[in-house]
Coordinates of N, CA and C in Angstrom, one line a residue:
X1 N 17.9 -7.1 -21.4 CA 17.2 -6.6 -20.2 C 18.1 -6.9 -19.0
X2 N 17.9 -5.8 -18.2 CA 18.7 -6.0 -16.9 C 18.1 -5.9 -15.8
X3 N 18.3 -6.8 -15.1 CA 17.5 -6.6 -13.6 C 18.4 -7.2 -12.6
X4 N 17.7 -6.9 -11.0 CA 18.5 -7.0 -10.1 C 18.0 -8.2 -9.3
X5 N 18.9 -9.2 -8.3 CA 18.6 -9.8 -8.0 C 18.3 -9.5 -6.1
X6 N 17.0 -9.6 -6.3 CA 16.3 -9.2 -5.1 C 16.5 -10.1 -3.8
X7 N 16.2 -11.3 -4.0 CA 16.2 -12.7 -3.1 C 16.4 -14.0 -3.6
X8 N 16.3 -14.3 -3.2 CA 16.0 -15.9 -3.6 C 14.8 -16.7 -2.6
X9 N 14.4 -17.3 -3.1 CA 13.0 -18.5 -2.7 C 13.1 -19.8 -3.0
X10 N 13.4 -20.8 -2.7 CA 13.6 -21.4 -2.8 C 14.5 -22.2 -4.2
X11 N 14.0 -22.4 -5.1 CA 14.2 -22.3 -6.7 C 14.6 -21.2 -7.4
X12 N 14.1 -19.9 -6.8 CA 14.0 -19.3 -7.7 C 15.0 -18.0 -7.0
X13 N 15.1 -17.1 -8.3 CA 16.1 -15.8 -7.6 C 15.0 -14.7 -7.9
X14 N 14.3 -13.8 -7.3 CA 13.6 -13.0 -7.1 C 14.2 -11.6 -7.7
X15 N 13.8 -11.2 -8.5 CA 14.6 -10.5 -9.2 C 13.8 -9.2 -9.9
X16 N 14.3 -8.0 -9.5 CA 13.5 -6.2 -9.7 C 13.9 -6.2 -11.4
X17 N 13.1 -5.6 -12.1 CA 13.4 -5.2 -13.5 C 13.3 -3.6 -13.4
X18 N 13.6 -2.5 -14.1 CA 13.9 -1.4 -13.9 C 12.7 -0.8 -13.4
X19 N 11.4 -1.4 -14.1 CA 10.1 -0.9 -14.1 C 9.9 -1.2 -12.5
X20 N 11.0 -1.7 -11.8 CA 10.0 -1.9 -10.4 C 9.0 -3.3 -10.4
X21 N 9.1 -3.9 -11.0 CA 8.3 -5.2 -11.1 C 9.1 -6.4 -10.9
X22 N 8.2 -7.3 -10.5 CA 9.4 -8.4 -10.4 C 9.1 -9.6 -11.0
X23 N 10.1 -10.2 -10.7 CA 10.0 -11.8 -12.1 C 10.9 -12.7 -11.5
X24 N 10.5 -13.7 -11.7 CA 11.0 -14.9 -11.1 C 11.9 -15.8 -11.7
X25 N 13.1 -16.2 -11.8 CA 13.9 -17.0 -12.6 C 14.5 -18.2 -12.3
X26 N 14.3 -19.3 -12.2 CA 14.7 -20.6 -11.9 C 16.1 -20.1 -11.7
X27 N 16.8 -20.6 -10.5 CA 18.0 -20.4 -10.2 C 18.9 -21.2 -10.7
X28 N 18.3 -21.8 -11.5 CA 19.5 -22.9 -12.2 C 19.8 -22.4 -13.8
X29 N 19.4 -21.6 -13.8 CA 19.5 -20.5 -14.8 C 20.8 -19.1 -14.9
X30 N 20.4 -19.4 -13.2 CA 21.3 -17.9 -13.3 C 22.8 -18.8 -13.5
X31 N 24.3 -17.6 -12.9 CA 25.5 -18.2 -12.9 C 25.7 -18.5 -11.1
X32 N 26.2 -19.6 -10.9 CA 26.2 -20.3 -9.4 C 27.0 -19.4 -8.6
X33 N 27.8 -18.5 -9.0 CA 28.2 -17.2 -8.5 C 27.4 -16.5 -7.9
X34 N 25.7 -15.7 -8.4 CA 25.3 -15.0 -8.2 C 24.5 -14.8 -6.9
X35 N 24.7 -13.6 -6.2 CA 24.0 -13.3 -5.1 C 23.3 -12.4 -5.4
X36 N 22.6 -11.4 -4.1 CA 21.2 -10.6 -3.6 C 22.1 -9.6 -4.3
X37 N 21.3 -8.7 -4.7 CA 21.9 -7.5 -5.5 C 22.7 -7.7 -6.4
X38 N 23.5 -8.3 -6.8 CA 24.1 -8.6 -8.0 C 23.1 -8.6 -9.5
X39 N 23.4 -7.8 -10.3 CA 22.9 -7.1 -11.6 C 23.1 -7.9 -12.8
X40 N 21.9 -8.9 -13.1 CA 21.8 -9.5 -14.1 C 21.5 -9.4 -15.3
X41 N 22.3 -9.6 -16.7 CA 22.7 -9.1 -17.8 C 21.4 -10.1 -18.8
X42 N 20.2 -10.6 -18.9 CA 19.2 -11.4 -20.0 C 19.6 -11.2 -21.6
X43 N 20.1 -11.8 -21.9 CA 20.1 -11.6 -24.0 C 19.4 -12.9 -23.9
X44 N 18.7 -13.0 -24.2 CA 17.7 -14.2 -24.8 C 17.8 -15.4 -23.8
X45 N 18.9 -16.7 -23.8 CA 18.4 -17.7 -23.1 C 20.1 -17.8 -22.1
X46 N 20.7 -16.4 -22.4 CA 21.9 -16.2 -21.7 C 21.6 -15.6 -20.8
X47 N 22.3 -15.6 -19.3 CA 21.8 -15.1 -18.5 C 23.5 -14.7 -17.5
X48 N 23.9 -13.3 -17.9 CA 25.2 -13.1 -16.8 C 25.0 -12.2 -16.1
X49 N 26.0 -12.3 -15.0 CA 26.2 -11.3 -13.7 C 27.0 -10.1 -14.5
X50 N 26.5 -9.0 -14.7 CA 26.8 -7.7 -14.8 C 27.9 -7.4 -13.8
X51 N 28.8 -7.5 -13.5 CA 30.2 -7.2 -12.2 C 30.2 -5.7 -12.1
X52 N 30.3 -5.1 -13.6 CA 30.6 -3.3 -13.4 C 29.4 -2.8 -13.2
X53 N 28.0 -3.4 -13.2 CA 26.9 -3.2 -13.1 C 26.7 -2.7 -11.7
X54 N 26.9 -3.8 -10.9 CA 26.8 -4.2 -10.0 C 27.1 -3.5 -8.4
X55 N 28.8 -3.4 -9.4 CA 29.9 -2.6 -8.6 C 29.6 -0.7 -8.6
X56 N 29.4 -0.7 -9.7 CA 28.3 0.6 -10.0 C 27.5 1.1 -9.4
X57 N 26.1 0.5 -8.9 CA 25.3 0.6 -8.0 C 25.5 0.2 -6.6
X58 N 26.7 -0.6 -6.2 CA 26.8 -0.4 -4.8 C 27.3 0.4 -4.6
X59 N 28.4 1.2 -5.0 CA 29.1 2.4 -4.5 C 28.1 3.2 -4.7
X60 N 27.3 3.9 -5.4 CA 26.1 4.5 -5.7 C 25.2 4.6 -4.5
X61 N 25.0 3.4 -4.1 CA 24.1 3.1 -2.6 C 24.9 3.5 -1.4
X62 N 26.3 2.9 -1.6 CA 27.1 3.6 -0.4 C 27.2 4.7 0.2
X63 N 27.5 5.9 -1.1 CA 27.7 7.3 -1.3 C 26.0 7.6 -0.6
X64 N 24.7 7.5 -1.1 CA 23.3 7.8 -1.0 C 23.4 7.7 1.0
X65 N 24.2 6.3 1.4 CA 23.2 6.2 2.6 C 24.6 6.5 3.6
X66 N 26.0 7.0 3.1 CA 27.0 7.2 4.3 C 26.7 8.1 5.4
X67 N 26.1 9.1 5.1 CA 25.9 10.0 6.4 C 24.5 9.5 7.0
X68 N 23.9 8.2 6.8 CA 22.9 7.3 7.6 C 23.0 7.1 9.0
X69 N 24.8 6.4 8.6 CA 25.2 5.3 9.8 C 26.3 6.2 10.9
X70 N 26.3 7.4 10.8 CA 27.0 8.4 11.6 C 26.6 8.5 12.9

């Protein structure tokens, strides 16, 4: 399963699943690397930052909102 990391809250990293829902993950869980939007990789009790995921959907968001900031 992959989802994105939304925020953080104190403990926890707030985190979108594709369905648009969200779920909560003890941050001691994730890898001490990870930040807000950064695209997290779940296989059972493993938990990684997706990099090409990530890097994927920001350029993706870039391209969507450049003629925003004009």
């Amino acid at each position: 399963m992959k989802v994105v990391i939304d925020r953080f809250e104190g403990e926890y990293a707030v985190c979108e699943k594709d369905d648009r829902t969200m779920v909560d993950i003890e941050r001691n869980r994730i890898p001490s690397s990870a930040r807000e939007g950064d695209v997290l990789d779940i296989d059972r009790d493993i938990i990684t930052v997706d990099t090409a995921e990530t890097e994927r959907r920001k350029k993706e968001i870039e391209e969507l909102t450049k003629d925003i900031w004009k």
